[in-house]
Coordinates of N, CA and C and ligand atoms in Angstrom, one line a residue:
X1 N -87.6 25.6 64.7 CA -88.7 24.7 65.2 C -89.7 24.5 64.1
X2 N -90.4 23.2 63.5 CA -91.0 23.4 62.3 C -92.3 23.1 62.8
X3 N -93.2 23.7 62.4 CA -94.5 24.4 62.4 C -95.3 24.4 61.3
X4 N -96.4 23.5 61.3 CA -97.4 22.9 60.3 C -98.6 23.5 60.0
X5 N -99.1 23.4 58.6 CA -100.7 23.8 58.7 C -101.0 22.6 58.1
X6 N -102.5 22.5 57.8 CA -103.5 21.7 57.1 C -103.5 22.4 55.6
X7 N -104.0 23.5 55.9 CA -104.6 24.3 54.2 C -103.5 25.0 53.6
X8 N -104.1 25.3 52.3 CA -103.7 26.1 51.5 C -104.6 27.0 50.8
X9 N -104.8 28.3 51.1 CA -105.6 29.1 50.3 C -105.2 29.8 48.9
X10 N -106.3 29.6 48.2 CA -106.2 31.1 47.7 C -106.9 31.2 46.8
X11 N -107.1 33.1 47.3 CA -108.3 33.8 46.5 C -108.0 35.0 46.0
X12 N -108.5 35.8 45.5 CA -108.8 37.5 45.0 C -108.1 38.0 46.0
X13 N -107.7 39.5 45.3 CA -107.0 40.2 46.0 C -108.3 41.1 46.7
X14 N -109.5 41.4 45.6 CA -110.9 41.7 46.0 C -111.8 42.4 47.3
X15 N -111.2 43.4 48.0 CA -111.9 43.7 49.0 C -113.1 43.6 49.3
X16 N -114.5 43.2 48.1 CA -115.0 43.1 48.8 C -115.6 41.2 49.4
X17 N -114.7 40.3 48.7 CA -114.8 39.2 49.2 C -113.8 38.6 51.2
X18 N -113.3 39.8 51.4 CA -112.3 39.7 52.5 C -112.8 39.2 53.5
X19 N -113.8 39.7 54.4 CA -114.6 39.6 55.6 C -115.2 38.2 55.1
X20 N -115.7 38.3 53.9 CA -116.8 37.2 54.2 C -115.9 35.4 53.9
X21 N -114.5 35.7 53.4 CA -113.8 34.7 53.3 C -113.2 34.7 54.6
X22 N -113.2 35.5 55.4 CA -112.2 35.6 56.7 C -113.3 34.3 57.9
X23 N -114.5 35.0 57.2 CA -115.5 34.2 58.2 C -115.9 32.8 58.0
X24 N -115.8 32.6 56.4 CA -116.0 31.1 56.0 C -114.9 30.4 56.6
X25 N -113.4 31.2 56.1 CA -112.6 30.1 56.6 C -112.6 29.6 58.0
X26 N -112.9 30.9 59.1 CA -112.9 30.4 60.4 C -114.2 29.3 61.1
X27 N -115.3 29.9 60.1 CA -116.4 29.1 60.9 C -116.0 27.8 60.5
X28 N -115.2 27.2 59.3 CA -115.4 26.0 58.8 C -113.4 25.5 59.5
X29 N -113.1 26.4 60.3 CA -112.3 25.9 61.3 C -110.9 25.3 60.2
X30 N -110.4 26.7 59.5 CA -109.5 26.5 58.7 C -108.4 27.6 59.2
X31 N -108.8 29.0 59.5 CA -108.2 30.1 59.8 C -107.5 29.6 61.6
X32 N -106.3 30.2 60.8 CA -105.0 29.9 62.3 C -104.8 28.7 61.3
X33 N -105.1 27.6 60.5 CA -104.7 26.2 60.2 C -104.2 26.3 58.8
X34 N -103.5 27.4 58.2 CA -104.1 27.8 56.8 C -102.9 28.8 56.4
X35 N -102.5 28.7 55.4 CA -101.3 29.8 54.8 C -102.2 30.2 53.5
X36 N -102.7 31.5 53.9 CA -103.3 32.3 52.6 C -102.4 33.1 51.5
X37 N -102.7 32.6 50.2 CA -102.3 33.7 49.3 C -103.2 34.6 48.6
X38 N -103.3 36.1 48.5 CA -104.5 36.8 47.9 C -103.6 37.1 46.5
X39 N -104.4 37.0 45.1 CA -103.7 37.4 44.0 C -104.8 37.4 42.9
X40 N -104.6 38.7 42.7 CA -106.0 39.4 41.6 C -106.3 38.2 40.5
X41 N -107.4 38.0 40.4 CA -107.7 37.1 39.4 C -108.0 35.7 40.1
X42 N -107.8 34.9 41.4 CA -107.9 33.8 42.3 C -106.8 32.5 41.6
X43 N -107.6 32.1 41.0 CA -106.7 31.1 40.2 C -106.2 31.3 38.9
X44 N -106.0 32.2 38.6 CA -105.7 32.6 37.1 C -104.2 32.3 36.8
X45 N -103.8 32.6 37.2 CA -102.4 33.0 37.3 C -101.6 31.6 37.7
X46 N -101.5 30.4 36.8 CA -101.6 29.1 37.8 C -100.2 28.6 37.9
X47 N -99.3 29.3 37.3 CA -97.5 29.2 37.8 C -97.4 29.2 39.4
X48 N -98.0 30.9 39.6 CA -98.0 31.5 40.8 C -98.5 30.9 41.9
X49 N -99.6 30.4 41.5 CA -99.9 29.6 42.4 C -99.4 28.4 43.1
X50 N -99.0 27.2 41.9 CA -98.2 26.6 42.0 C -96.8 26.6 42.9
X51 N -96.2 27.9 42.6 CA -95.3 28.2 43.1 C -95.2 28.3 44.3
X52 N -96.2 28.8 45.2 CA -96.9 29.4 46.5 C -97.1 28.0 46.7
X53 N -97.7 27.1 46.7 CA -98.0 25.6 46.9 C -96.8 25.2 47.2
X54 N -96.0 25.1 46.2 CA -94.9 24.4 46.4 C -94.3 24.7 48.2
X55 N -94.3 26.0 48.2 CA -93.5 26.7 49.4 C -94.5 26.3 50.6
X56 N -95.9 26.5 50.5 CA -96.1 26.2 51.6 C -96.0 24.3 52.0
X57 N -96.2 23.6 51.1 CA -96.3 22.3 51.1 C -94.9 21.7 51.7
X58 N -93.7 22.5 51.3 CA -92.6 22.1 51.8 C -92.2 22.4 53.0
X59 N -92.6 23.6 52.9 CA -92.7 24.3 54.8 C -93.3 23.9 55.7
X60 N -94.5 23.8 55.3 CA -96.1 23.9 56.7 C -96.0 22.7 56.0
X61 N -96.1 21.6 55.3 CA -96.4 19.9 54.9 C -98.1 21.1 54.8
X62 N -98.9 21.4 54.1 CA -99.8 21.5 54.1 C -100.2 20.3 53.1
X63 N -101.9 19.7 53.1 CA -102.3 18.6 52.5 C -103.8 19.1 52.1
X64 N -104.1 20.0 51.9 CA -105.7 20.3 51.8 C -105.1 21.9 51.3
X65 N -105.7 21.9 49.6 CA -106.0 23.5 48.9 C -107.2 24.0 48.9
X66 N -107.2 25.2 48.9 CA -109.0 25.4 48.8 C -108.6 26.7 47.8
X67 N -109.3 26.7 46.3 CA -109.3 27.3 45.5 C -110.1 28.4 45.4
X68 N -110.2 29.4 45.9 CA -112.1 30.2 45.5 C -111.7 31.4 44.8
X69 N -112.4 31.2 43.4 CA -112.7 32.6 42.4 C -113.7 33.3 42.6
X70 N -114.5 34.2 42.2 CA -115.2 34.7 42.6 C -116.2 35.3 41.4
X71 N -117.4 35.2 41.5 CA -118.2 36.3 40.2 C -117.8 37.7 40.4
X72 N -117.8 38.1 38.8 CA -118.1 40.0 39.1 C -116.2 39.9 39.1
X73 N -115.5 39.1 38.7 CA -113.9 38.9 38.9 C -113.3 40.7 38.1
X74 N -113.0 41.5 38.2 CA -112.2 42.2 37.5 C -111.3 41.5 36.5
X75 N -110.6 41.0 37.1 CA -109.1 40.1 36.4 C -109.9 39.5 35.0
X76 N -110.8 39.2 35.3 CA -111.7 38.3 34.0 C -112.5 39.6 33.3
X77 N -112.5 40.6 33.7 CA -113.1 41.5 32.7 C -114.7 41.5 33.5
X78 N -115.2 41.1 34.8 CA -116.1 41.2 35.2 C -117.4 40.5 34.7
X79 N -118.2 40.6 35.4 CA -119.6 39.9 34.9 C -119.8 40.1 33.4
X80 N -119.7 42.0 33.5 CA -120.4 42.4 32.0 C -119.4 41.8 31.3
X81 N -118.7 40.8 31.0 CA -117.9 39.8 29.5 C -118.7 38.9 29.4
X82 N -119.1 38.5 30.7 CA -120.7 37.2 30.1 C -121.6 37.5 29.8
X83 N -122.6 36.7 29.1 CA -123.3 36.9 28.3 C -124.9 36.7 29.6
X84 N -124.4 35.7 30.4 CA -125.4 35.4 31.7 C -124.4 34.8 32.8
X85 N -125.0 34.7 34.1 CA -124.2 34.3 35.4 C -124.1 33.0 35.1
X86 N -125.1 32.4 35.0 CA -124.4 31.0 34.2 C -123.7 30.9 33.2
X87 N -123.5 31.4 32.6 CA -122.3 31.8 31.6 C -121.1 31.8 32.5
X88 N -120.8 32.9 33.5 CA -119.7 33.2 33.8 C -119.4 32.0 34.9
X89 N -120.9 31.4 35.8 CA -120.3 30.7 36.5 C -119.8 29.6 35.9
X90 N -120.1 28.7 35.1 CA -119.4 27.9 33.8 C -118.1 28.1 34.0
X91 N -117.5 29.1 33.5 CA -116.4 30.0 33.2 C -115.7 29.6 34.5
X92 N -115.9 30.1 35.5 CA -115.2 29.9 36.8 C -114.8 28.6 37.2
X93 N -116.0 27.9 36.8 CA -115.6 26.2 36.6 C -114.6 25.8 36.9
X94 N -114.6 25.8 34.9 CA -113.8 25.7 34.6 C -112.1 26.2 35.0
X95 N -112.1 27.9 35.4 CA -110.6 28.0 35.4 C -110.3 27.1 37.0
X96 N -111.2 26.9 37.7 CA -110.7 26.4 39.0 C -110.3 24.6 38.7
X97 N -111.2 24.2 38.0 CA -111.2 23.0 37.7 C -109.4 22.7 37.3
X98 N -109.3 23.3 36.0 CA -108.0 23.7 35.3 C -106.6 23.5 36.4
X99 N -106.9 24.3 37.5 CA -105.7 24.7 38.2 C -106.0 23.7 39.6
X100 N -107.3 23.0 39.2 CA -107.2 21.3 40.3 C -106.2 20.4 39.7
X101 N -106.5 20.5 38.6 CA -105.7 19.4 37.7 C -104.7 19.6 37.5
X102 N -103.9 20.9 37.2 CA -102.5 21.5 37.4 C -102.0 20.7 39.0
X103 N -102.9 21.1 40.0 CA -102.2 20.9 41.1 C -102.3 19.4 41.6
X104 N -103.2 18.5 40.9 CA -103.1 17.4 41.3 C -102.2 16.5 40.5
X105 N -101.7 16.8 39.0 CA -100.6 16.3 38.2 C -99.5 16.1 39.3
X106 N -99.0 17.7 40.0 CA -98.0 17.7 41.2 C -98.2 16.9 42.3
X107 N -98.8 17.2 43.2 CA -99.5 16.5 44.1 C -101.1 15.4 44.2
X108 N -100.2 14.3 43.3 CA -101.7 13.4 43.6 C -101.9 13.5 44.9
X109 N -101.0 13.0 46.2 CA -102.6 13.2 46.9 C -102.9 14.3 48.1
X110 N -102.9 15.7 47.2 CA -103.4 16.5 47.9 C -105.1 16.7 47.9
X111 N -105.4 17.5 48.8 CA -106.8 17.2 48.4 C -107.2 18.5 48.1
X112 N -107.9 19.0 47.1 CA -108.0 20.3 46.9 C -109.6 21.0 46.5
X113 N -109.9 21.7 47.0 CA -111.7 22.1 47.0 C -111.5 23.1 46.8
X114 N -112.7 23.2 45.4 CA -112.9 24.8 44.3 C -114.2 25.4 44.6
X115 N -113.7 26.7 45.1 CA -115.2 27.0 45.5 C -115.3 28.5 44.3
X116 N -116.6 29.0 44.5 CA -117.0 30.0 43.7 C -117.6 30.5 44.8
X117 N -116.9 32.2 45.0 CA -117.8 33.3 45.9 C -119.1 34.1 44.8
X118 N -119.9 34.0 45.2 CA -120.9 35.1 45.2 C -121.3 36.1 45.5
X119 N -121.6 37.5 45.4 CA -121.9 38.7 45.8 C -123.4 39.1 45.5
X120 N -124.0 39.1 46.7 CA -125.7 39.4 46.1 C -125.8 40.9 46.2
X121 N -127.4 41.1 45.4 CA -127.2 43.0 45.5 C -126.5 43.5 46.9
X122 N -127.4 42.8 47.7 CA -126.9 43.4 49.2 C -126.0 43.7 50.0
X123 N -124.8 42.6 48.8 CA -123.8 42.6 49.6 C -123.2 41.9 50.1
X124 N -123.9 40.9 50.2 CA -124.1 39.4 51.4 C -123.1 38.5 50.4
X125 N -122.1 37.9 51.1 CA -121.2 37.2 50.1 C -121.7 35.3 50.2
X126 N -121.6 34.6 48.8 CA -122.6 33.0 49.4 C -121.1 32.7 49.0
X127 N -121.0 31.0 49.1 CA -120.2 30.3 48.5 C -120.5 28.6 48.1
X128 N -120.1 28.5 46.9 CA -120.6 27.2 46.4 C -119.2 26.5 46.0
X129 N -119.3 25.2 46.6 CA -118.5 24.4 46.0 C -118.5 23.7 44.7
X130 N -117.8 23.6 43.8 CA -118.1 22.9 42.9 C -117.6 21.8 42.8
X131 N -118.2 21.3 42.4 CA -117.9 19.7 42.3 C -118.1 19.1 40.9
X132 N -117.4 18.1 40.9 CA -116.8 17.3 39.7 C -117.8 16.9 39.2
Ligands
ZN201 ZN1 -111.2 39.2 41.6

């Protein structure tokens, strides 16, 4: 019987971004609609990801990626390799941008949104889309 989503995720393997991505995707009415991949580093790895695209896109027909890396990344050596957050957010940018354009060479017209997680002292996880 074939069985469809809309999205395609993926993010950090990162415990502590879990909860607070579990909740963006639901409040923004993606979760249940959505084939998640978690893999250390978010978009680094952009074979892999690719790869995972492919599978879900042929399976689920999904049409909408949502990219989100994260500050404070391990996989990138963490905040302390930047020099400032704007430094590193820069940095994140760019690798999400990178792996839009990987996935849009394949699929022009998927639609695909790069977000950047945040972690404040507290705890509190933000998220910012970036845009072109
Ligand atoms: Zn990470």
């Amino acid at each position: 019987m074939p069985h469809y989503c809309k999205y395609f995720i993926a993010h950090c393997i990162d415990f502590r971004f879990q909860e607070a991505i579990k909740d963006h995707l639901a409040k923004n009415g993606l979760l249940g609609d959505c084939d998640i991949i978690s893999i250390a580093g978010g978009v680094k790895d952009r074979d892999f990801i690719l790869k995972q695209l492919d599978v879900s896109v042929s399976l689920h027909k999904s049409r909408e990626a949502v990219l989100i890396n994260h500050i404070d990344c391990g996989a990138y050596g963490g905040s302390g390799k930047f020099s400032s957050f704007e430094a590193e957010r820069i940095f994140h940018a760019k690798e999400l941008e990178k792996t839009k354009t990987r996935i849009l060479e394949k699929y022009p017209s998927l639609k695909v949104k790069i977000m950047l997680a945040k972690i404040q002292q507290s705890g509190k996880v933000t998220f910012e889309e970036i845009k072109a």
